[in-house]
Amino acid sequence: MQTQRVIRQVVSNPLIAVCQLTNTHDKNRNIEKAHELISKAKDHGCKMIFFPECADFIGRSKDEALKLAEPINGETMKTFRQLAENYKMWISVGGFHNKKSEDILPANTHVIIDDNGQIVIQYDKLHQFNIDTPKVRLLEREFSSAGNQLHPPVETPVGKIGLNICYDVRFPELSYFHRQAGADILAFPAAFTVPTGMAHWEVLLRARAIETQCYVVASAQYGKHTDTRSSYGHAMIVDPYGKVVAQCSDREGLCYAEIDLNYIKEVRQGLNMIGDRRGDLYTTYYKQKFPTEGVDATFADKTIPASSVFYRSRLSFAFVNLHPLVPGHVLVSPNRVVQSIKDLTPAENADLFNTVQVVSNVVLEHYKAESSNIAIQNGADAGQTVPHVHVHIIPRKHKDFGDDTDNMYKELAEHETKRPQQTPEQMAEETAIYRKLLYP
Amino acid sequence: MQTQRVIRQVVSNPLIAVCQLTNTHDKNRNIEKAHELISKAKDHGCKMIFFPECADFIGRSKDEALKLAEPINGETMKTFRQLAENYKMWISVGGFHNKKSEDILPANTHVIIDDNGQIVIQYDKLHQFNIDTPKVRLLEREFSSAGNQLHPPVETPVGKIGLNICYDVRFPELSYFHRQAGADILAFPAAFTVPTGMAHWEVLLRARAIETQCYVVASAQYGKHTDTRSSYGHAMIVDPYGKVVAQCSDREGLCYAEIDLNYIKEVRQGLNMIGDRRGDLYTTYYKQKFPTEGVDATFADKTIPASSVFYRSRLSFAFVNLHPLVPGHVLVSPNRVVQSIKDLTPAENADLFNTVQVVSNVVLEHYKAESSNIAIQNGADAGQTVPHVHVHIIPRKHKDFGDDTDNMYKELAEHETKRPQQTPEQMAEETAIYRKLLYP
Amino acid sequence: MQTQRVIRQVVSNPLIAVCQLTNTHDKNRNIEKAHELISKAKDHGCKMIFFPECADFIGRSKDEALKLAEPINGETMKTFRQLAENYKMWISVGGFHNKKSEDILPANTHVIIDDNGQIVIQYDKLHQFNIDTPKVRLLEREFSSAGNQLHPPVETPVGKIGLNICYDVRFPELSYFHRQAGADILAFPAAFTVPTGMAHWEVLLRARAIETQCYVVASAQYGKHTDTRSSYGHAMIVDPYGKVVAQCSDREGLCYAEIDLNYIKEVRQGLNMIGDRRGDLYTTYYKQKFPTEGVDATFADKTIPASSVFYRSRLSFAFVNLHPLVPGHVLVSPNRVVQSIKDLTPAENADLFNTVQVVSNVVLEHYKAESSNIAIQNGADAGQTVPHVHVHIIPRKHKDFGDDTDNMYKELAEHETKRPQQTPEQMAEETAIYRKLLYP
Amino acid sequence: MQTQRVIRQVVSNPLIAVCQLTNTHDKNRNIEKAHELISKAKDHGCKMIFFPECADFIGRSKDEALKLAEPINGETMKTFRQLAENYKMWISVGGFHNKKSEDILPANTHVIIDDNGQIVIQYDKLHQFNIDTPKVRLLEREFSSAGNQLHPPVETPVGKIGLNICYDVRFPELSYFHRQAGADILAFPAAFTVPTGMAHWEVLLRARAIETQCYVVASAQYGKHTDTRSSYGHAMIVDPYGKVVAQCSDREGLCYAEIDLNYIKEVRQGLNMIGDRRGDLYTTYYKQKFPTEGVDATFADKTIPASSVFYRSRLSFAFVNLHPLVPGHVLVSPNRVVQSIKDLTPAENADLFNTVQVVSNVVLEHYKAESSNIAIQNGADAGQTVPHVHVHIIPRKHKDFGDDTDNMYKELAEHETKRPQQTPEQMAEETAIYRKLLYP
């Protein structure tokens, strides 16, 4: 009898719950409904629950929306954090009206709260929906401030989640950004309009899942919120092969699915789209800052200590100079050890020079310079001493090298070892200054 | 009576026909079927007909495929050209086994033929499908050479068509490339496998249409071609709002739809996704060559005559120098007049330095140099004389400026007007040399 | 060269055009748009065009609708007939407000017009849509009269078309009725609401096609007609295997597909669902009248001349009696020659006794009788003389056989040949009377 | 703080789990996988789990299938029952090879087991899939016996479930049968082929849900079972509004959804399709037996005791006669009290006379008669004494009433009270005989 060889299965694939809500201007109603759904998700053993955009409220007018908006430490977020802690459940608050100050419109912020009630990430919506047709008019910029920063995915007990909001789903580059940065799941909390929802919602979510080979989790507002605003609903979960594995009925409620990280692996092994991409012909540059603290850099066969590295992008790093020609003379290199610019990939090239721009802007601003020399000694015959591509950024001021500005080159032509050398302390201090400017 | 005020409608929206075929190794069978469908499309007044990938044949083995492959001027393409001319119809031959030489595997080439039987564009498939799972194994690289060039859309009587083939549909950046370059229609001739077809085909085609707001025309192989190869079919036409407006039945045949350029305009006005994109945070660089002949360039307030411009990318151009420091000392600038690198967009930045790389590679190769100096004088205090960003590329050889390589900088520090000036003839000659290398 | 053996293909599969309209209360606007689309369909060589429900207008109120309604011989239908004749095109006017008299609400009538401008069939919508939910309220019975008759499919140059309107699509029995009666195409002109459309429209149309293995042609109203009424659109053509082969974009216009009767045959051979149906366990009875004139009936080894047959249902016929016991004593038999009731299929059984009811009602009414004897002599031992099931209907009046009503049986017990025989003229006359009552 | 007014929600909507399996000929493998999934479903708190058709095995050949088949009390079903009991979970074993005897092919039986391990219903598949096309050949009749009985839905803790198997989904009348009989859920365990699955599966399941306004639960075989047999998968749950609320990924596993009986109610109130049906024009007769024991019948103003009622169909009942003219003279009446046949609905008419046929067959067989008189006295003037339609069935034998068979009528013409009256014991005995024959 088979039942006798019972090998108790370990449930390795956590269940998640995705919400569909018909939120209104009544914040109490909304949070009570949220509470009810969290409780239900808990009963089904879910590890994480996903609320849609406008998880706090949907105002009946711009004025009401502005009036109802709260800061991140307001009552509404406190309640969500409390619920997360009480129910020991991770919560994605897909979007709330984040009042950062009186002076600017609230951001549309997607917040993830852990099961201790701590906020682990805040993402301000990047792409604003501005539709203005006979059928629908909704200009998000009129009542919300756009975000300005790409955030890499965040670790949770159900996998690494890449955060998005609603309209972001139309921009495949953002999803690919998350994929490249290690996402298992893309979250798209939304409040899609009915006309665009029925034309595009499911197709775009599935396409994002197929292209990134991630789970896509799309919580949604549904139905009539105010006299003039309705949402499409169709909250759903899509698996990494692009299949809708759960979907809410046409009303408030939950749908459920397992998240299986092994399945992601299997799908990616089956079809290696990252590998098949033609990075030699096109590449997407993402303006992105990485932490520098405690991370040494490799510079040819040398190590640049973390204390000298003041900036990191995805593929490059910037560091201070042992022998600066002038104050602010810094260097930018690709992460990968590459001797010649001819060996840089298009992605590295794009990243390197966009990083040069970012660094240059800050250094010049700091030294109140308006000019700079950007120089690469590409190859031994061009004076390259360290066999790892590095771009010199040399701030310039009026007559800093005498009457002829090009005198600088004469100085540069002197071998750098003849120039005075900075102490480690000086370099660490310089690093600290730039970091502060670059990571405000 | 309304019928009396008959105002004869001009049919401004041409009808197109999209094919579904079950091609085999029998080239005669295939071309006869093609002929039959062209004739039918003609009867319904179609202006253009779209054939799928493998429009010539599907071999029963790699060996057979290699044996059956023909060059572009072989019998099969001659027949398609003849049919185009005879029926006065534009034809997209979605993919054929293009035998370019005995030494390399055939390319997978999408060809468009005009109604005079002339070939107007050839696109070699860029993304190769290499699936190797328990369910399917199909490694395209084993029997086909990949393309190496992005082609902008081509003008036809039904609109500007961006060319793709099959697996390309999984890479949204390629579709966006066509959109940026002015496409009205994206063509995706295909021979999708059954398992991937039923999971992904329609979703990806519709997503591409929605994101680019173009018509998507997807001809397809269908059914059982050989004992071991079957295709998914579902040849279809998607409108720029993402709707499937025509689809073939499960067998060989045609489907029909109107192409309405006004509808494209309407859809794009309704939702301006190009405008809503966050180009400040991410941007895709496309390695792309543009024609230079006859096109002058703007360099600050000057005009660089076409005879001095030897390379153009999407956002940059390269030109020869009036006062070169050494032979091969050339310049690269952004198309847009921008004084400082701080004003470059991420897209321009990426394009500029990828162009520097492309140009540098060729110049160094030509002058048999292995090193180069790359330098930007960014701002007046850094020696910038022309207020338009320009990157110096200076090839370097062993001891070209004496024992100390950095002596070059001393020379560069001398004002350029002190250096000998090239004649226009010399410059045109130099331009011609580089062009030949860059546009082989 | 293959093009030299040109065998001109005969286009055997006619193209049809299906309309999507945004009709309003303005009948002139609507008919002009109709005209424009007919003209366009003609240019593409279509043989038939399908207009949606409310092809005449959509009123802004019930009162306006009643005021705008016209009879079948009104101006609107005249114009459609004129257009059919002028353009030599068959037209399905999917639904118009058919004012039959001042006293009753207009019917919702689907009309097919041939290419001479003649009306070949009128179908009054059977199933009325009465939705009354928080989301939608639309009670068709408040402004329209329901039809009362099943119509078998009608011959057209594109195939036999079974007529339906809109909400009928939810009732698979009606579609199956058309299939059984020989339909190639089911037409579903519609004006679906947006909420029900996005939830059900495509699924139901495709299911009807799959189950009946017919083409499904669904013209549709689309968009905003009045301040309070909008329609879902998605006019489409589905092939007999259930695939959407054409669909209109989200606006007024046409979509096109070929109708291929061979494909229907192929699909039906592939999967014989009619044969696989469990007619022994369930069967649908359709109340349906068939013409009797000129059609003789088979009664065991005899022929009953058409002049004696006064009613036909799908599986039964009713005829007058050579030796009636009383005036109005008539007989009903199954079409199939079956001796015993044990050999009747469930479908024949249901049809036979529903026919008995229909006939009995009319005969009793005519003879002003309120009672009847219904009797079957099933088998020789029960007095059956003709080996073909026949049901006696014998009208009864008070004391018609004397004081004991059961005296009738004594008369019936006398052999029928002892009773007086009617002349052929008498029988024909009696037949004529009943026919008139049954086919008013 | 809202979290303080915690009102613990009662989870009224049970979760169900639906399986997707890749069963093979290896029964051990299959049951172990089943065990694993039951355990997982239990962990997520599911009340019921649904296994697909071929839940026991899929043979590599007809011979192997016949060899592996077991009776209902074999090891496989014992194991399923044990698992149900151990895990306290209801199980639908969607289909197993039910070896009823050595002489006939196994039935394809869908079994529901309660959480005590008791079998509560067995349904033998009615519609056999017999496809024979170039693409697929699968003749179910060659390896399986078809069922012969409609079963009304069965009560479970998640709702009333109407049982079907696979191909049954193509026959809307069967689903409607369940709906009429009170179903909340339709179960469609399946092993669809890939080609028909991708063309029809989801559409048909959704159509069945929409038309019946029931949940549809469709467990499924998936992937490659043997060298020549693969299944489509796409196990899913559809809500009563037709939405796919859960679906399995493309591999073995589970999907989950809540069953909410309130939502069914809400959907049915929103759109009353049962009420909108044109029962006056079409009606489906279902051959169905209902229990008679302990259920009295109403006959006009009288009560016929259960002990006299020997047969019940959906709309009719048959009973023994107090004053039989001959042995076996019985009566059949509609359930509804209706005086005249003119008041019968088409459904009652069809049911009444199909019931007459069923009863007549059995009575004649029992009395070894080959003939019968079927008679209705319709109205007082026709001798009707009880104002409730009743059909006389009078078995007839050779010369049973003397030389002239029609003498019977003379007897019938005598008032029934003059005939001898049966005792209640005699009638109960007669009832018992017929019941035994009709409910074997």
mmCIF file of C-alpha atoms in Angstrom, chain C residues 276-413:
data_model
loop_
_atom_site.group_PDB
_atom_site.id
_atom_site.type_symbol
_atom_site.label_atom_id
_atom_site.label_comp_id
_atom_site.label_asym_id
_atom_site.label_seq_id
_atom_site.Cartn_x
_atom_site.Cartn_y
_atom_site.Cartn_z
ATOM 1 C CA ASP C 276 -20.922 11.433 -30.865
ATOM 2 C CA ARG C 277 -23.879 13.160 -29.207
ATOM 3 C CA ARG C 278 -25.851 10.915 -26.842
ATOM 4 C CA GLY C 279 -29.248 11.260 -28.463
ATOM 5 C CA ASP C 280 -30.363 8.210 -26.501
ATOM 6 C CA LEU C 281 -29.965 10.129 -23.244
ATOM 7 C CA TYR C 282 -30.895 13.672 -24.165
ATOM 8 C CA THR C 283 -32.452 15.410 -27.089
ATOM 9 C CA THR C 284 -33.666 18.874 -27.828
ATOM 10 C CA TYR C 285 -37.127 19.381 -29.221
ATOM 11 C CA TYR C 286 -37.543 22.431 -31.432
ATOM 12 C CA LYS C 287 -41.029 23.750 -32.066
ATOM 13 C CA GLN C 288 -40.819 24.230 -35.755
ATOM 14 C CA LYS C 289 -43.206 24.228 -38.677
ATOM 15 C CA PHE C 290 -42.246 22.862 -42.070
ATOM 16 C CA PRO C 291 -44.060 23.507 -45.345
ATOM 17 C CA THR C 292 -46.594 20.883 -46.366
ATOM 18 C CA GLU C 293 -47.647 21.965 -49.784
ATOM 19 C CA GLY C 294 -46.565 19.620 -52.533
ATOM 20 C CA VAL C 295 -44.901 17.207 -50.131
ATOM 21 C CA ASP C 296 -46.389 13.722 -49.936
ATOM 22 C CA ALA C 297 -45.884 11.682 -46.809
ATOM 23 C CA THR C 298 -44.956 8.069 -46.352
ATOM 24 C CA PHE C 299 -47.266 6.063 -44.115
ATOM 25 C CA ALA C 300 -45.935 2.539 -43.790
ATOM 26 C CA ASP C 301 -46.057 1.256 -47.361
ATOM 27 C CA LYS C 302 -48.635 3.821 -48.444
ATOM 28 C CA THR C 303 -48.284 7.366 -49.664
ATOM 29 C CA ILE C 304 -50.377 10.058 -48.076
ATOM 30 C CA PRO C 305 -50.823 12.695 -50.743
ATOM 31 C CA ALA C 306 -49.763 16.232 -49.934
ATOM 32 C CA SER C 307 -53.417 17.185 -50.174
ATOM 33 C CA SER C 308 -54.092 15.233 -46.994
ATOM 34 C CA VAL C 309 -51.107 16.421 -44.973
ATOM 35 C CA PHE C 310 -51.883 19.611 -43.116
ATOM 36 C CA TYR C 311 -48.899 19.976 -40.762
ATOM 37 C CA ARG C 312 -45.246 19.087 -40.579
ATOM 38 C CA SER C 313 -42.835 19.408 -37.701
ATOM 39 C CA ARG C 314 -39.205 18.408 -37.915
ATOM 40 C CA LEU C 315 -39.861 14.712 -37.267
ATOM 41 C CA SER C 316 -43.637 14.263 -37.583
ATOM 42 C CA PHE C 317 -46.607 14.993 -39.830
ATOM 43 C CA ALA C 318 -50.338 15.303 -39.335
ATOM 44 C CA PHE C 319 -52.952 14.181 -41.836
ATOM 45 C CA VAL C 320 -56.657 13.835 -42.307
ATOM 46 C CA ASN C 321 -58.476 10.551 -41.925
ATOM 47 C CA LEU C 322 -60.214 8.552 -44.606
ATOM 48 C CA HIS C 323 -62.694 7.159 -42.061
ATOM 49 C CA PRO C 324 -63.071 9.772 -39.342
ATOM 50 C CA LEU C 325 -65.085 8.745 -36.336
ATOM 51 C CA VAL C 326 -66.203 12.322 -35.856
ATOM 52 C CA PRO C 327 -65.328 15.487 -37.732
ATOM 53 C CA GLY C 328 -61.830 16.478 -36.726
ATOM 54 C CA HIS C 329 -60.636 12.940 -36.078
ATOM 55 C CA VAL C 330 -57.079 13.286 -37.446
ATOM 56 C CA LEU C 331 -53.822 11.384 -37.220
ATOM 57 C CA VAL C 332 -50.204 12.266 -36.359
ATOM 58 C CA SER C 333 -47.252 10.061 -37.309
ATOM 59 C CA PRO C 334 -43.476 10.182 -37.148
ATOM 60 C CA ASN C 335 -41.768 10.885 -40.474
ATOM 61 C CA ARG C 336 -39.712 7.768 -40.099
ATOM 62 C CA VAL C 337 -41.535 4.504 -40.728
ATOM 63 C CA VAL C 338 -41.594 2.931 -37.278
ATOM 64 C CA GLN C 339 -44.093 0.300 -36.281
ATOM 65 C CA SER C 340 -43.992 0.472 -32.526
ATOM 66 C CA ILE C 341 -43.564 3.302 -30.074
ATOM 67 C CA LYS C 342 -40.736 1.327 -28.536
ATOM 68 C CA ASP C 343 -38.707 2.076 -31.663
ATOM 69 C CA LEU C 344 -39.104 5.838 -31.490
ATOM 70 C CA THR C 345 -35.999 7.781 -30.541
ATOM 71 C CA PRO C 346 -36.335 10.258 -27.688
ATOM 72 C CA ALA C 347 -36.257 13.026 -30.278
ATOM 73 C CA GLU C 348 -39.115 11.454 -32.271
ATOM 74 C CA ASN C 349 -41.097 10.814 -29.134
ATOM 75 C CA ALA C 350 -40.738 14.403 -28.017
ATOM 76 C CA ASP C 351 -41.544 15.744 -31.437
ATOM 77 C CA LEU C 352 -44.525 13.420 -31.989
ATOM 78 C CA PHE C 353 -46.326 14.361 -28.817
ATOM 79 C CA ASN C 354 -45.533 18.025 -29.029
ATOM 80 C CA THR C 355 -46.991 17.847 -32.536
ATOM 81 C CA VAL C 356 -50.052 16.068 -31.161
ATOM 82 C CA GLN C 357 -50.479 19.001 -28.803
ATOM 83 C CA VAL C 358 -50.115 21.608 -31.533
ATOM 84 C CA VAL C 359 -52.544 19.830 -33.833
ATOM 85 C CA SER C 360 -55.018 19.005 -31.092
ATOM 86 C CA ASN C 361 -55.184 22.623 -30.002
ATOM 87 C CA VAL C 362 -56.110 23.785 -33.471
ATOM 88 C CA VAL C 363 -58.568 21.020 -34.248
ATOM 89 C CA LEU C 364 -60.390 21.441 -30.959
ATOM 90 C CA GLU C 365 -60.545 25.166 -31.389
ATOM 91 C CA HIS C 366 -61.940 24.776 -34.872
ATOM 92 C CA TYR C 367 -64.623 22.315 -33.773
ATOM 93 C CA LYS C 368 -65.285 24.230 -30.619
ATOM 94 C CA ALA C 369 -64.602 21.126 -28.592
ATOM 95 C CA GLU C 370 -63.003 21.168 -25.179
ATOM 96 C CA SER C 371 -62.134 17.528 -24.909
ATOM 97 C CA SER C 372 -60.396 14.929 -26.996
ATOM 98 C CA ASN C 373 -59.344 11.341 -26.955
ATOM 99 C CA ILE C 374 -55.734 10.663 -27.781
ATOM 100 C CA ALA C 375 -55.148 7.029 -28.653
ATOM 101 C CA ILE C 376 -52.484 4.787 -30.054
ATOM 102 C CA GLN C 377 -53.012 1.234 -31.082
ATOM 103 C CA ASN C 378 -49.546 -0.031 -30.578
ATOM 104 C CA GLY C 379 -49.161 -3.445 -32.177
ATOM 105 C CA ALA C 380 -51.514 -5.804 -33.970
ATOM 106 C CA ASP C 381 -52.913 -7.185 -30.728
ATOM 107 C CA ALA C 382 -53.928 -3.655 -29.855
ATOM 108 C CA GLY C 383 -55.753 -3.211 -33.123
ATOM 109 C CA GLN C 384 -52.986 -1.562 -35.143
ATOM 110 C CA THR C 385 -53.688 -2.185 -38.817
ATOM 111 C CA VAL C 386 -51.095 0.033 -40.483
ATOM 112 C CA PRO C 387 -47.581 -0.821 -39.255
ATOM 113 C CA HIS C 388 -46.514 2.813 -38.748
ATOM 114 C CA VAL C 389 -47.046 4.563 -35.431
ATOM 115 C CA HIS C 390 -50.045 6.895 -35.624
ATOM 116 C CA VAL C 391 -51.768 8.857 -32.927
ATOM 117 C CA HIS C 392 -55.496 9.387 -33.120
ATOM 118 C CA ILE C 393 -56.812 12.762 -32.100
ATOM 119 C CA ILE C 394 -60.575 12.604 -31.631
ATOM 120 C CA PRO C 395 -62.351 15.817 -30.649
ATOM 121 C CA ARG C 396 -65.121 15.257 -28.156
ATOM 122 C CA LYS C 397 -68.212 17.207 -27.234
ATOM 123 C CA HIS C 398 -70.753 16.814 -24.516
ATOM 124 C CA LYS C 399 -72.689 13.581 -25.009
ATOM 125 C CA ASP C 400 -71.467 13.279 -28.583
ATOM 126 C CA PHE C 401 -71.689 9.517 -28.281
ATOM 127 C CA GLY C 402 -74.694 9.480 -25.990
ATOM 128 C CA ASP C 403 -74.876 9.606 -22.226
ATOM 129 C CA ASP C 404 -71.733 7.654 -21.572
ATOM 130 C CA THR C 405 -68.740 9.444 -22.978
ATOM 131 C CA ASP C 406 -66.927 6.146 -23.188
ATOM 132 C CA ASN C 407 -69.310 5.016 -25.836
ATOM 133 C CA MET C 408 -66.874 6.549 -28.187
ATOM 134 C CA TYR C 409 -64.606 3.610 -27.558
ATOM 135 C CA LYS C 410 -67.337 1.298 -28.655
ATOM 136 C CA GLU C 411 -67.472 3.150 -31.938
ATOM 137 C CA LEU C 412 -63.721 3.172 -32.213
ATOM 138 C CA ALA C 413 -63.875 -0.534 -31.552
#
